[in-house]
């Protein structure tokens, strides 16, 4: 039986400080376990965080306080990075290049000025981003996934005040991305974002139980919510769109992608979808139904449970 919105929100809140296991692609073809088995360290400065994240040993890194800077932090494989209550990266972003098995949980990353809030590229795989808050990128986007990266889940996170939110796939010429870029987005809150929530090229995406909202004070361009391009397949399921004046869901680019499940979503005060290709027949094969809630319950559950605590 699908979980109620109240139960899902309560579970999200109580597990925000624990690690748990991902749902979706981050749990396929192996499991994303992060720094499990490694030592636990607490960091409170940019230098300490760079040293811990750049270690080649498995490690659980607890981030304390507000860390400022204007550079990217390289994260090596087998890491769990957890933000303690009230912690924040203000300026620095996380870089994951050709690495694997990383969990980022309960982190607030704002004003990223030298990289995206999180950059995932160069065949990086098995990444789980959970209960994080991303706001106001200065450099470019919030969470970008490119260059044959794979098996990624982004869950219960809040994205706000961004023009370019979450790009998956580097561009129309990145044909080596075919067969990669498998991503799951679930129970995320996209507030006042213009586009790319996500935009997916070549790969395969499952986007379920996310809440997309433009407030009355927001002045968007045309934009869009979810976009499929370059033959990508996206299954959208039980999402809720409110006030999206551009297309909530679109197929775009010189070679469009494919969308399925658009009829399961709720659209309130939105423009029409712009889907110009036949419906995608792809469906996820992993277990997730126990966490799937009705689209009508998404706004209350996601607003209560998404983001860092």
Tab-separated table of C-alpha atoms in Angstrom, residues 24-25 145 150-153 168 180-186 198-208 210 226-229 231-237 239 258-261 280-286 288:
chain	number	residue	atom	x	y	z
A	24	UNK	CA	16.240	4.236	-7.405
A	25	UNK	CA	19.258	4.057	-9.650
A	145	UNK	CA	25.581	15.374	-14.062
A	150	UNK	CA	25.602	6.879	-13.938
A	151	UNK	CA	23.460	5.318	-11.186
A	152	UNK	CA	22.483	8.454	-9.326
A	153	UNK	CA	19.589	9.249	-6.971
A	168	UNK	CA	21.986	15.793	-17.008
A	180	UNK	CA	24.711	6.012	-19.148
A	181	UNK	CA	23.127	8.914	-17.234
A	182	UNK	CA	20.608	6.796	-15.322
A	183	UNK	CA	19.111	9.094	-12.684
A	184	UNK	CA	16.252	9.094	-10.179
A	185	UNK	CA	14.729	12.283	-8.753
A	186	UNK	CA	12.128	11.774	-6.049
A	198	UNK	CA	16.039	18.157	-14.722
A	199	UNK	CA	17.001	18.450	-18.389
A	200	UNK	CA	18.156	15.020	-19.571
A	201	UNK	CA	20.015	14.144	-22.760
A	202	UNK	CA	20.679	10.585	-24.015
A	203	UNK	CA	20.037	8.913	-20.621
A	204	UNK	CA	17.175	7.448	-18.616
A	205	UNK	CA	15.315	9.239	-15.836
A	206	UNK	CA	12.642	8.452	-13.285
A	207	UNK	CA	11.101	11.616	-11.835
A	208	UNK	CA	8.438	10.931	-9.207
A	210	UNK	CA	8.488	16.032	-6.909
A	226	UNK	CA	11.356	18.674	-16.937
A	227	UNK	CA	12.929	18.334	-20.386
A	228	UNK	CA	13.853	15.294	-22.457
A	229	UNK	CA	16.251	15.642	-25.363
A	231	UNK	CA	16.545	10.431	-27.349
A	232	UNK	CA	16.437	10.363	-23.539
A	233	UNK	CA	13.627	8.449	-21.852
A	234	UNK	CA	11.961	9.976	-18.783
A	235	UNK	CA	9.131	8.471	-16.810
A	236	UNK	CA	7.346	11.147	-14.782
A	237	UNK	CA	5.066	9.902	-12.040
A	239	UNK	CA	4.503	14.956	-9.545
A	258	UNK	CA	10.620	10.870	-24.929
A	259	UNK	CA	8.315	11.304	-21.930
A	260	UNK	CA	5.977	8.865	-20.213
A	261	UNK	CA	3.556	9.185	-17.332
A	280	UNK	CA	8.074	6.640	-23.742
A	281	UNK	CA	7.439	3.011	-22.936
A	282	UNK	CA	10.339	2.780	-20.471
A	283	UNK	CA	9.419	2.011	-16.861
A	284	UNK	CA	11.707	1.560	-13.840
A	285	UNK	CA	12.400	-2.019	-12.788
A	286	UNK	CA	13.574	-1.259	-9.244
A	288	UNK	CA	9.981	2.076	-5.143
